[in-house]
Amino acid sequence: MKILGTISALRRVCHSAARPLVLVPTMGALHAGHLALIHKARKIAGRSGTVAVSIFVNPIQFNSSIDLASYPRCEGADQRLCKESGVDLIFRPSSVKQLYCSDHSVFVDEEALSSGLCGAVRPGHFRGVCTVVTKLFNLFYPNAAVFGAKDYQQLAIIRRMVRDLNFPVRIIEHPTIREKDGLAMSSRNARLSIAARVVAPGIYKALLRARANAQKQSAREVVRNLKVDLNLIPNARIDYADCLDAASLRTITDWTHSAIIAVAIFLDGVRLIDNIRIPTRKT
Ligand code: AMP
């Protein structure tokens, strides 16, 4: 397994790497969710292709310096997990300067799907995501890249970016990997207090109830009841909870579309996101 820290080394290696090259972009603090993406990448790359993982806590997608500073970083464990999972290549920039010059002034903005949900409450977040993913695509020239459905809005925006900017990269979706109790795996879970970790599975339970309610209630009622359920979780504060068209990410009021319910919840100050698809209702 090669571990590269500079752009020049990465370009050299990617130029001659065995193809297909499948990229899994991450911010590190790897868990079983990331590893599932890596295994999917291996399936697509085959034995003779290259599985590459980028590990970079991208400062420009954070809109709070406290959040950026407290984001978990676990270099040694990440490296070990990648090795055990058969990763061929890790790119872990040796410094932020590797990717951002001090006078960096070009960014990639998606202007429709980014406006709601996390985009509305974290201004500049998706501009940071699109910019760093563009850079990674320009550095690795991957044939495919794997993204998790846990970050549903991010996945939709990356697909849109690839379509609209004609990146020759296949975007592969991987379903959300959960703890046994239903909590969506996330690097941020490590920051939950013991008490918050105990009640955190309530988020997915509320989503499951919302999905069941969607068979008999209007979208408005489903969201209203979902918020009631989420507010019953001790010390939870709802950042957003909404029913959306799965393609346009616009709020829906009826079930004629393929829909998704997405939530962001602060639990003792830690922000967790999750979502669930709603099967189209036969009326
Ligand atoms: P992150 O390191 O949190 O930026 O995540 C890197 C990639 O892993 C993104 O494509 C995420 O959607 C994906 N990911 C994170 N958590 C999970 C999970 N529990 N299940 C599936 N994919 C995940």
PDB file of C-alpha atoms and ligand atoms in Angstrom:
ATOM      1  CA  MET A   1       0.000   0.000   0.000  1.00  0.00           C
ATOM      2  CA  LYS A   2       1.428   3.345  -1.080  1.00  0.00           C
ATOM      3  CA  ILE A   3       0.892   6.373   1.181  1.00  0.00           C
ATOM      4  CA  LEU A   4       1.389   9.654  -0.608  1.00  0.00           C
ATOM      5  CA  GLY A   5       1.415  13.152   0.840  1.00  0.00           C
ATOM      6  CA  THR A   6       2.224  15.379  -2.104  1.00  0.00           C
ATOM      7  CA  ILE A   7       0.450  16.230  -5.311  1.00  0.00           C
ATOM      8  CA  SER A   8       3.538  15.572  -7.430  1.00  0.00           C
ATOM      9  CA  ALA A   9       3.891  12.021  -6.044  1.00  0.00           C
ATOM     10  CA  LEU A  10       0.161  11.380  -6.448  1.00  0.00           C
ATOM     11  CA  ARG A  11       0.160  12.514 -10.087  1.00  0.00           C
ATOM     12  CA  ARG A  12       3.151  10.307 -10.852  1.00  0.00           C
ATOM     13  CA  VAL A  13       1.576   7.218  -9.261  1.00  0.00           C
ATOM     14  CA  CYS A  14      -1.911   7.767 -10.737  1.00  0.00           C
ATOM     15  CA  HIS A  15      -0.418   8.212 -14.199  1.00  0.00           C
ATOM     16  CA  SER A  16       0.879   4.633 -14.203  1.00  0.00           C
ATOM     17  CA  ALA A  17      -1.623   3.014 -11.774  1.00  0.00           C
ATOM     18  CA  ALA A  18      -3.452  -0.134 -12.889  1.00  0.00           C
ATOM     19  CA  ARG A  19      -6.931   0.670 -14.185  1.00  0.00           C
ATOM     20  CA  PRO A  20      -9.745   0.875 -13.403  1.00  0.00           C
ATOM     21  CA  LEU A  21      -8.856   3.193 -10.542  1.00  0.00           C
ATOM     22  CA  VAL A  22     -11.702   3.551  -8.042  1.00  0.00           C
ATOM     23  CA  LEU A  23     -11.546   6.382  -5.531  1.00  0.00           C
ATOM     24  CA  VAL A  24     -13.136   6.582  -2.069  1.00  0.00           C
ATOM     25  CA  PRO A  25     -12.903  10.179  -0.821  1.00  0.00           C
ATOM     26  CA  THR A  26     -12.996  10.473   3.001  1.00  0.00           C
ATOM     27  CA  MET A  27     -12.115  12.793   5.845  1.00  0.00           C
ATOM     28  CA  GLY A  28     -10.565   9.937   7.833  1.00  0.00           C
ATOM     29  CA  ALA A  29     -11.517   8.582  11.275  1.00  0.00           C
ATOM     30  CA  LEU A  30     -12.523   5.529   9.275  1.00  0.00           C
ATOM     31  CA  HIS A  31     -15.295   3.212  10.454  1.00  0.00           C
ATOM     32  CA  ALA A  32     -17.220   0.249   9.027  1.00  0.00           C
ATOM     33  CA  GLY A  33     -19.232   2.607   6.772  1.00  0.00           C
ATOM     34  CA  HIS A  34     -16.064   3.771   5.033  1.00  0.00           C
ATOM     35  CA  LEU A  35     -14.775   0.191   4.857  1.00  0.00           C
ATOM     36  CA  ALA A  36     -17.970  -0.909   3.094  1.00  0.00           C
ATOM     37  CA  LEU A  37     -17.276   1.767   0.453  1.00  0.00           C
ATOM     38  CA  ILE A  38     -13.713   0.478   0.119  1.00  0.00           C
ATOM     39  CA  HIS A  39     -14.962  -3.103  -0.389  1.00  0.00           C
ATOM     40  CA  LYS A  40     -17.399  -1.875  -3.011  1.00  0.00           C
ATOM     41  CA  ALA A  41     -14.515  -0.040  -4.693  1.00  0.00           C
ATOM     42  CA  ARG A  42     -12.541  -3.302  -4.796  1.00  0.00           C
ATOM     43  CA  LYS A  43     -15.472  -5.109  -6.416  1.00  0.00           C
ATOM     44  CA  ILE A  44     -15.586  -2.471  -9.142  1.00  0.00           C
ATOM     45  CA  ALA A  45     -11.801  -2.247  -9.584  1.00  0.00           C
ATOM     46  CA  GLY A  46     -11.398  -6.034  -9.636  1.00  0.00           C
ATOM     47  CA  ARG A  47      -8.247  -7.722  -8.403  1.00  0.00           C
ATOM     48  CA  SER A  48      -6.028  -6.048 -10.949  1.00  0.00           C
ATOM     49  CA  GLY A  49      -7.397  -2.503 -10.661  1.00  0.00           C
ATOM     50  CA  THR A  50      -6.482   0.165  -8.102  1.00  0.00           C
ATOM     51  CA  VAL A  51      -8.447   1.105  -4.987  1.00  0.00           C
ATOM     52  CA  ALA A  52      -7.493   4.581  -3.786  1.00  0.00           C
ATOM     53  CA  VAL A  53      -8.599   6.374  -0.613  1.00  0.00           C
ATOM     54  CA  SER A  54      -8.126  10.067   0.061  1.00  0.00           C
ATOM     55  CA  ILE A  55      -7.983  11.182   3.679  1.00  0.00           C
ATOM     56  CA  PHE A  56      -8.285  14.922   4.090  1.00  0.00           C
ATOM     57  CA  VAL A  57     -10.225  17.015   6.570  1.00  0.00           C
ATOM     58  CA  ASN A  58     -11.178  19.679   4.059  1.00  0.00           C
ATOM     59  CA  PRO A  59     -11.151  23.012   5.907  1.00  0.00           C
ATOM     60  CA  ILE A  60     -13.217  24.907   3.346  1.00  0.00           C
ATOM     61  CA  GLN A  61     -16.295  22.730   3.871  1.00  0.00           C
ATOM     62  CA  PHE A  62     -16.464  23.605   7.573  1.00  0.00           C
ATOM     63  CA  ASN A  63     -18.257  26.761   8.573  1.00  0.00           C
ATOM     64  CA  SER A  64     -17.278  26.537  12.215  1.00  0.00           C
ATOM     65  CA  SER A  65     -13.632  26.609  13.295  1.00  0.00           C
ATOM     66  CA  ILE A  66     -14.584  24.719  16.485  1.00  0.00           C
ATOM     67  CA  ASP A  67     -16.177  21.941  14.397  1.00  0.00           C
ATOM     68  CA  LEU A  68     -13.051  21.780  12.194  1.00  0.00           C
ATOM     69  CA  ALA A  69     -10.690  21.678  15.182  1.00  0.00           C
ATOM     70  CA  SER A  70     -12.688  18.984  16.966  1.00  0.00           C
ATOM     71  CA  TYR A  71     -13.160  16.744  13.911  1.00  0.00           C
ATOM     72  CA  PRO A  72     -11.611  13.360  14.891  1.00  0.00           C
ATOM     73  CA  ARG A  73      -8.230  12.535  13.380  1.00  0.00           C
ATOM     74  CA  CYS A  74      -6.806   8.986  13.672  1.00  0.00           C
ATOM     75  CA  GLU A  75      -3.893   8.612  11.241  1.00  0.00           C
ATOM     76  CA  GLY A  76      -2.447   5.342  12.563  1.00  0.00           C
ATOM     77  CA  ALA A  77      -5.774   3.510  12.821  1.00  0.00           C
ATOM     78  CA  ASP A  78      -6.890   4.768   9.373  1.00  0.00           C
ATOM     79  CA  GLN A  79      -3.702   3.473   7.802  1.00  0.00           C
ATOM     80  CA  ARG A  80      -4.076   0.076   9.472  1.00  0.00           C
ATOM     81  CA  LEU A  81      -7.735  -0.268   8.420  1.00  0.00           C
ATOM     82  CA  CYS A  82      -6.898   0.646   4.826  1.00  0.00           C
ATOM     83  CA  LYS A  83      -4.099  -1.900   4.733  1.00  0.00           C
ATOM     84  CA  GLU A  84      -6.332  -4.634   6.168  1.00  0.00           C
ATOM     85  CA  SER A  85      -9.013  -3.753   3.598  1.00  0.00           C
ATOM     86  CA  GLY A  86      -6.620  -4.165   0.674  1.00  0.00           C
ATOM     87  CA  VAL A  87      -6.378  -0.486  -0.310  1.00  0.00           C
ATOM     88  CA  ASP A  88      -3.606   0.102  -2.875  1.00  0.00           C
ATOM     89  CA  LEU A  89      -3.106   3.799  -2.456  1.00  0.00           C
ATOM     90  CA  ILE A  90      -3.773   6.416   0.233  1.00  0.00           C
ATOM     91  CA  PHE A  91      -3.493  10.123  -0.498  1.00  0.00           C
ATOM     92  CA  ARG A  92      -3.163  12.047   2.736  1.00  0.00           C
ATOM     93  CA  PRO A  93      -1.959  15.572   1.906  1.00  0.00           C
ATOM     94  CA  SER A  94       1.016  16.447   4.132  1.00  0.00           C
ATOM     95  CA  SER A  95      -0.502  19.884   4.739  1.00  0.00           C
ATOM     96  CA  VAL A  96      -3.533  21.927   3.775  1.00  0.00           C
ATOM     97  CA  LYS A  97      -1.185  23.960   1.525  1.00  0.00           C
ATOM     98  CA  GLN A  98      -0.836  20.917  -0.737  1.00  0.00           C
ATOM     99  CA  LEU A  99      -4.409  21.514  -1.867  1.00  0.00           C
ATOM    100  CA  TYR A 100      -5.018  25.193  -1.135  1.00  0.00           C
ATOM    101  CA  CYS A 101      -2.555  27.965  -1.954  1.00  0.00           C
ATOM    102  CA  SER A 102      -2.817  30.848   0.493  1.00  0.00           C
ATOM    103  CA  ASP A 103      -4.486  32.923  -2.253  1.00  0.00           C
ATOM    104  CA  HIS A 104      -6.713  30.096  -3.602  1.00  0.00           C
ATOM    105  CA  SER A 105      -9.606  31.839  -5.345  1.00  0.00           C
ATOM    106  CA  VAL A 106     -11.409  29.356  -7.619  1.00  0.00           C
ATOM    107  CA  PHE A 107     -14.352  27.357  -6.273  1.00  0.00           C
ATOM    108  CA  VAL A 108     -17.067  25.066  -7.645  1.00  0.00           C
ATOM    109  CA  ASP A 109     -20.640  25.997  -6.780  1.00  0.00           C
ATOM    110  CA  GLU A 110     -23.757  23.892  -7.347  1.00  0.00           C
ATOM    111  CA  GLU A 111     -26.745  26.206  -7.343  1.00  0.00           C
ATOM    112  CA  ALA A 112     -29.949  24.161  -7.095  1.00  0.00           C
ATOM    113  CA  LEU A 113     -29.633  21.041  -4.931  1.00  0.00           C
ATOM    114  CA  SER A 114     -27.397  22.862  -2.437  1.00  0.00           C
ATOM    115  CA  SER A 115     -29.941  25.440  -1.408  1.00  0.00           C
ATOM    116  CA  GLY A 116     -31.883  23.391   1.208  1.00  0.00           C
ATOM    117  CA  LEU A 117     -31.101  20.969   4.063  1.00  0.00           C
ATOM    118  CA  CYS A 118     -27.403  21.085   5.039  1.00  0.00           C
ATOM    119  CA  GLY A 119     -26.780  23.766   2.399  1.00  0.00           C
ATOM    120  CA  ALA A 120     -29.238  26.117   4.089  1.00  0.00           C
ATOM    121  CA  VAL A 121     -27.832  25.692   7.585  1.00  0.00           C
ATOM    122  CA  ARG A 122     -24.147  25.331   6.643  1.00  0.00           C
ATOM    123  CA  PRO A 123     -23.472  28.115   4.135  1.00  0.00           C
ATOM    124  CA  GLY A 124     -20.495  27.341   1.880  1.00  0.00           C
ATOM    125  CA  HIS A 125     -20.403  23.671   2.906  1.00  0.00           C
ATOM    126  CA  PHE A 126     -21.226  22.209  -0.512  1.00  0.00           C
ATOM    127  CA  ARG A 127     -19.040  24.752  -2.281  1.00  0.00           C
ATOM    128  CA  GLY A 128     -16.200  23.317  -0.187  1.00  0.00           C
ATOM    129  CA  VAL A 129     -17.257  19.735  -0.961  1.00  0.00           C
ATOM    130  CA  CYS A 130     -17.605  20.337  -4.728  1.00  0.00           C
ATOM    131  CA  THR A 131     -14.280  22.159  -4.865  1.00  0.00           C
ATOM    132  CA  VAL A 132     -12.327  19.450  -3.059  1.00  0.00           C
ATOM    133  CA  VAL A 133     -13.994  16.605  -4.999  1.00  0.00           C
ATOM    134  CA  THR A 134     -13.189  18.418  -8.260  1.00  0.00           C
ATOM    135  CA  LYS A 135      -9.574  18.659  -7.150  1.00  0.00           C
ATOM    136  CA  LEU A 136      -9.497  14.964  -6.223  1.00  0.00           C
ATOM    137  CA  PHE A 137     -10.984  14.005  -9.597  1.00  0.00           C
ATOM    138  CA  ASN A 138      -8.365  16.152 -11.355  1.00  0.00           C
ATOM    139  CA  LEU A 139      -5.562  14.550  -9.341  1.00  0.00           C
ATOM    140  CA  PHE A 140      -6.571  10.868  -9.413  1.00  0.00           C
ATOM    141  CA  TYR A 141      -8.386  10.734 -12.767  1.00  0.00           C
ATOM    142  CA  PRO A 142     -10.513   7.958 -11.220  1.00  0.00           C
ATOM    143  CA  ASN A 143     -12.679   5.780 -13.453  1.00  0.00           C
ATOM    144  CA  ALA A 144     -15.239   5.592 -10.646  1.00  0.00           C
ATOM    145  CA  ALA A 145     -15.757   7.039  -7.177  1.00  0.00           C
ATOM    146  CA  VAL A 146     -17.859   5.628  -4.328  1.00  0.00           C
ATOM    147  CA  PHE A 147     -20.016   7.836  -2.082  1.00  0.00           C
ATOM    148  CA  GLY A 148     -22.334   6.926   0.798  1.00  0.00           C
ATOM    149  CA  ALA A 149     -26.102   7.444   0.780  1.00  0.00           C
ATOM    150  CA  LYS A 150     -25.869   8.610   4.402  1.00  0.00           C
ATOM    151  CA  ASP A 151     -24.813  11.979   2.972  1.00  0.00           C
ATOM    152  CA  TYR A 152     -27.696  11.903   0.515  1.00  0.00           C
ATOM    153  CA  GLN A 153     -27.604  15.578  -0.434  1.00  0.00           C
ATOM    154  CA  GLN A 154     -23.847  15.399  -1.019  1.00  0.00           C
ATOM    155  CA  LEU A 155     -24.301  12.353  -3.257  1.00  0.00           C
ATOM    156  CA  ALA A 156     -27.008  14.105  -5.297  1.00  0.00           C
ATOM    157  CA  ILE A 157     -24.847  17.216  -5.676  1.00  0.00           C
ATOM    158  CA  ILE A 158     -21.767  15.240  -6.740  1.00  0.00           C
ATOM    159  CA  ARG A 159     -23.843  13.387  -9.344  1.00  0.00           C
ATOM    160  CA  ARG A 160     -25.146  16.725 -10.622  1.00  0.00           C
ATOM    161  CA  MET A 161     -21.632  18.189 -10.703  1.00  0.00           C
ATOM    162  CA  VAL A 162     -20.299  15.195 -12.643  1.00  0.00           C
ATOM    163  CA  ARG A 163     -23.186  15.496 -15.105  1.00  0.00           C
ATOM    164  CA  ASP A 164     -22.993  19.259 -15.549  1.00  0.00           C
ATOM    165  CA  LEU A 165     -19.193  19.568 -15.715  1.00  0.00           C
ATOM    166  CA  ASN A 166     -18.748  16.359 -17.772  1.00  0.00           C
ATOM    167  CA  PHE A 167     -16.336  14.590 -15.448  1.00  0.00           C
ATOM    168  CA  PRO A 168     -15.536  11.159 -16.940  1.00  0.00           C
ATOM    169  CA  VAL A 169     -16.153   9.489 -13.568  1.00  0.00           C
ATOM    170  CA  ARG A 170     -18.822   6.931 -12.693  1.00  0.00           C
ATOM    171  CA  ILE A 171     -20.435   7.759  -9.359  1.00  0.00           C
ATOM    172  CA  ILE A 172     -21.347   4.707  -7.298  1.00  0.00           C
ATOM    173  CA  GLU A 173     -23.771   4.924  -4.382  1.00  0.00           C
ATOM    174  CA  HIS A 174     -23.394   2.767  -1.282  1.00  0.00           C
ATOM    175  CA  PRO A 175     -26.274   2.315   1.206  1.00  0.00           C
ATOM    176  CA  THR A 176     -25.901   3.591   4.766  1.00  0.00           C
ATOM    177  CA  ILE A 177     -24.119   1.254   7.167  1.00  0.00           C
ATOM    178  CA  ARG A 178     -25.590   1.260  10.666  1.00  0.00           C
ATOM    179  CA  GLU A 179     -24.638   0.148  14.136  1.00  0.00           C
ATOM    180  CA  LYS A 180     -26.617  -2.852  15.433  1.00  0.00           C
ATOM    181  CA  ASP A 181     -28.999  -0.446  17.218  1.00  0.00           C
ATOM    182  CA  GLY A 182     -29.699   1.456  13.990  1.00  0.00           C
ATOM    183  CA  LEU A 183     -27.515   4.543  14.485  1.00  0.00           C
ATOM    184  CA  ALA A 184     -25.927   5.525  11.173  1.00  0.00           C
ATOM    185  CA  MET A 185     -22.160   5.115  11.468  1.00  0.00           C
ATOM    186  CA  SER A 186     -20.343   8.421  11.437  1.00  0.00           C
ATOM    187  CA  SER A 187     -16.925   9.720  12.435  1.00  0.00           C
ATOM    188  CA  ARG A 188     -18.813  12.205  14.612  1.00  0.00           C
ATOM    189  CA  ASN A 189     -20.348   9.405  16.728  1.00  0.00           C
ATOM    190  CA  ALA A 190     -17.021   9.196  18.569  1.00  0.00           C
ATOM    191  CA  ARG A 191     -17.750  12.664  19.979  1.00  0.00           C
ATOM    192  CA  LEU A 192     -21.088  11.655  21.528  1.00  0.00           C
ATOM    193  CA  SER A 193     -21.273  11.544  25.315  1.00  0.00           C
ATOM    194  CA  ILE A 194     -22.273   8.186  26.818  1.00  0.00           C
ATOM    195  CA  ALA A 195     -25.768   9.538  27.492  1.00  0.00           C
ATOM    196  CA  ALA A 196     -26.126  10.901  23.945  1.00  0.00           C
ATOM    197  CA  ARG A 197     -24.888   7.634  22.425  1.00  0.00           C
ATOM    198  CA  VAL A 198     -27.597   5.751  24.361  1.00  0.00           C
ATOM    199  CA  VAL A 199     -30.421   7.872  22.919  1.00  0.00           C
ATOM    200  CA  ALA A 200     -28.918   8.468  19.431  1.00  0.00           C
ATOM    201  CA  PRO A 201     -30.605   5.361  17.857  1.00  0.00           C
ATOM    202  CA  GLY A 202     -33.872   7.237  18.427  1.00  0.00           C
ATOM    203  CA  ILE A 203     -33.094   9.165  15.234  1.00  0.00           C
ATOM    204  CA  TYR A 204     -33.334   6.079  13.025  1.00  0.00           C
ATOM    205  CA  LYS A 205     -36.314   4.755  15.007  1.00  0.00           C
ATOM    206  CA  ALA A 206     -38.114   8.051  14.277  1.00  0.00           C
ATOM    207  CA  LEU A 207     -37.225   7.708  10.571  1.00  0.00           C
ATOM    208  CA  LEU A 208     -38.577   4.146  10.472  1.00  0.00           C
ATOM    209  CA  ARG A 209     -41.805   5.332  12.057  1.00  0.00           C
ATOM    210  CA  ALA A 210     -41.995   8.169   9.539  1.00  0.00           C
ATOM    211  CA  ARG A 211     -41.575   5.688   6.671  1.00  0.00           C
ATOM    212  CA  ALA A 212     -44.389   3.554   8.075  1.00  0.00           C
ATOM    213  CA  ASN A 213     -46.577   6.647   8.553  1.00  0.00           C
ATOM    214  CA  ALA A 214     -45.933   7.630   4.941  1.00  0.00           C
ATOM    215  CA  GLN A 215     -48.185   4.732   3.899  1.00  0.00           C
ATOM    216  CA  LYS A 216     -51.202   6.345   5.568  1.00  0.00           C
ATOM    217  CA  GLN A 217     -50.467  10.033   6.239  1.00  0.00           C
ATOM    218  CA  SER A 218     -49.806  13.099   4.121  1.00  0.00           C
ATOM    219  CA  ALA A 219     -46.205  14.317   3.845  1.00  0.00           C
ATOM    220  CA  ARG A 220     -47.056  17.285   6.092  1.00  0.00           C
ATOM    221  CA  GLU A 221     -48.459  14.988   8.786  1.00  0.00           C
ATOM    222  CA  VAL A 222     -45.456  12.681   8.503  1.00  0.00           C
ATOM    223  CA  VAL A 223     -43.048  15.574   9.057  1.00  0.00           C
ATOM    224  CA  ARG A 224     -45.130  16.927  11.948  1.00  0.00           C
ATOM    225  CA  ASN A 225     -45.125  13.522  13.699  1.00  0.00           C
ATOM    226  CA  LEU A 226     -41.450  12.977  12.894  1.00  0.00           C
ATOM    227  CA  LYS A 227     -40.593  16.245  14.642  1.00  0.00           C
ATOM    228  CA  VAL A 228     -42.634  15.185  17.667  1.00  0.00           C
ATOM    229  CA  ASP A 229     -40.706  11.897  17.835  1.00  0.00           C
ATOM    230  CA  LEU A 230     -37.329  13.604  17.393  1.00  0.00           C
ATOM    231  CA  ASN A 231     -38.127  16.147  20.096  1.00  0.00           C
ATOM    232  CA  LEU A 232     -38.758  13.259  22.512  1.00  0.00           C
ATOM    233  CA  ILE A 233     -35.074  12.260  22.262  1.00  0.00           C
ATOM    234  CA  PRO A 234     -33.418  13.711  25.380  1.00  0.00           C
ATOM    235  CA  ASN A 235     -31.196  16.744  24.661  1.00  0.00           C
ATOM    236  CA  ALA A 236     -31.957  16.614  20.917  1.00  0.00           C
ATOM    237  CA  ARG A 237     -32.339  19.799  18.899  1.00  0.00           C
ATOM    238  CA  ILE A 238     -33.695  19.532  15.363  1.00  0.00           C
ATOM    239  CA  ASP A 239     -31.587  21.358  12.781  1.00  0.00           C
ATOM    240  CA  TYR A 240     -33.950  20.234  10.023  1.00  0.00           C
ATOM    241  CA  ALA A 241     -36.424  17.440   9.304  1.00  0.00           C
ATOM    242  CA  ASP A 242     -38.108  17.367   5.927  1.00  0.00           C
ATOM    243  CA  CYS A 243     -39.754  15.246   3.226  1.00  0.00           C
ATOM    244  CA  LEU A 244     -38.198  15.806  -0.171  1.00  0.00           C
ATOM    245  CA  ASP A 245     -38.401  14.800  -3.783  1.00  0.00           C
ATOM    246  CA  ALA A 246     -35.475  12.355  -4.049  1.00  0.00           C
ATOM    247  CA  ALA A 247     -34.297  13.893  -7.343  1.00  0.00           C
ATOM    248  CA  SER A 248     -34.842  17.649  -6.988  1.00  0.00           C
ATOM    249  CA  LEU A 249     -34.540  17.749  -3.168  1.00  0.00           C
ATOM    250  CA  ARG A 250     -37.512  20.121  -3.073  1.00  0.00           C
ATOM    251  CA  THR A 251     -39.928  19.824  -0.164  1.00  0.00           C
ATOM    252  CA  ILE A 252     -42.968  17.754  -1.146  1.00  0.00           C
ATOM    253  CA  THR A 253     -46.488  17.836   0.180  1.00  0.00           C
ATOM    254  CA  ASP A 254     -47.829  14.724  -1.584  1.00  0.00           C
ATOM    255  CA  TRP A 255     -46.444  11.275  -2.355  1.00  0.00           C
ATOM    256  CA  THR A 256     -46.566  11.260  -6.130  1.00  0.00           C
ATOM    257  CA  HIS A 257     -42.762  11.499  -6.265  1.00  0.00           C
ATOM    258  CA  SER A 258     -39.963   9.197  -5.239  1.00  0.00           C
ATOM    259  CA  ALA A 259     -39.285  10.689  -1.820  1.00  0.00           C
ATOM    260  CA  ILE A 260     -36.730  10.854   0.925  1.00  0.00           C
ATOM    261  CA  ILE A 261     -36.978  11.998   4.511  1.00  0.00           C
ATOM    262  CA  ALA A 262     -33.820  13.706   5.741  1.00  0.00           C
ATOM    263  CA  VAL A 263     -32.910  14.953   9.207  1.00  0.00           C
ATOM    264  CA  ALA A 264     -30.078  16.734  10.983  1.00  0.00           C
ATOM    265  CA  ILE A 265     -30.098  16.630  14.760  1.00  0.00           C
ATOM    266  CA  PHE A 266     -27.843  18.171  17.383  1.00  0.00           C
ATOM    267  CA  LEU A 267     -27.355  15.733  20.266  1.00  0.00           C
ATOM    268  CA  ASP A 268     -25.452  17.310  23.127  1.00  0.00           C
ATOM    269  CA  GLY A 269     -23.823  19.642  20.592  1.00  0.00           C
ATOM    270  CA  VAL A 270     -22.840  16.899  18.074  1.00  0.00           C
ATOM    271  CA  ARG A 271     -24.565  17.241  14.712  1.00  0.00           C
ATOM    272  CA  LEU A 272     -25.791  13.950  13.208  1.00  0.00           C
ATOM    273  CA  ILE A 273     -27.496  13.478   9.847  1.00  0.00           C
ATOM    274  CA  ASP A 274     -29.550  10.580   8.555  1.00  0.00           C
ATOM    275  CA  ASN A 275     -32.190   9.833   5.934  1.00  0.00           C
ATOM    276  CA  ILE A 276     -34.571   7.173   4.700  1.00  0.00           C
ATOM    277  CA  ARG A 277     -36.091   6.517   1.284  1.00  0.00           C
ATOM    278  CA  ILE A 278     -39.865   6.335   0.975  1.00  0.00           C
ATOM    279  CA  PRO A 279     -41.127   3.785  -1.525  1.00  0.00           C
ATOM    280  CA  THR A 280     -43.567   5.334  -4.014  1.00  0.00           C
ATOM    281  CA  ARG A 281     -47.064   4.930  -2.564  1.00  0.00           C
ATOM    282  CA  LYS A 282     -49.639   3.125  -4.671  1.00  0.00           C
ATOM    283  CA  THR A 283     -52.826   5.215  -4.524  1.00  0.00           C
TER     284      THR A 283
HETATM  285  P1  AMP B   1     -16.695  11.349   5.509  1.00  0.00           P
HETATM  286  O1  AMP B   1     -15.356  10.823   5.894  1.00  0.00           O
HETATM  287  O2  AMP B   1     -17.653  11.444   6.644  1.00  0.00           O
HETATM  288  O3  AMP B   1     -16.600  12.599   4.686  1.00  0.00           O
HETATM  289  O4  AMP B   1     -17.347  10.250   4.558  1.00  0.00           O
HETATM  290  C1  AMP B   1     -16.663   9.761   3.428  1.00  0.00           C
HETATM  291  C2  AMP B   1     -17.608   8.921   2.625  1.00  0.00           C
HETATM  292  O5  AMP B   1     -18.106   7.857   3.428  1.00  0.00           O
HETATM  293  C3  AMP B   1     -18.844   9.710   2.129  1.00  0.00           C
HETATM  294  O6  AMP B   1     -19.156   9.280   0.819  1.00  0.00           O
HETATM  295  C4  AMP B   1     -19.900   9.291   3.119  1.00  0.00           C
HETATM  296  O7  AMP B   1     -21.218   9.362   2.582  1.00  0.00           O
HETATM  297  C5  AMP B   1     -19.517   7.847   3.369  1.00  0.00           C
HETATM  298  N1  AMP B   1     -20.065   7.380   4.643  1.00  0.00           N
HETATM  299  C6  AMP B   1     -19.891   7.928   5.870  1.00  0.00           C
HETATM  300  N2  AMP B   1     -20.610   7.243   6.794  1.00  0.00           N
HETATM  301  C7  AMP B   1     -21.244   6.240   6.133  1.00  0.00           C
HETATM  302  C8  AMP B   1     -22.141   5.204   6.523  1.00  0.00           C
HETATM  303  N3  AMP B   1     -22.537   5.045   7.772  1.00  0.00           N
HETATM  304  N4  AMP B   1     -22.588   4.360   5.571  1.00  0.00           N
HETATM  305  C9  AMP B   1     -22.209   4.501   4.272  1.00  0.00           C
HETATM  306  N5  AMP B   1     -21.364   5.467   3.842  1.00  0.00           N
HETATM  307  C10 AMP B   1     -20.889   6.334   4.758  1.00  0.00           C
END
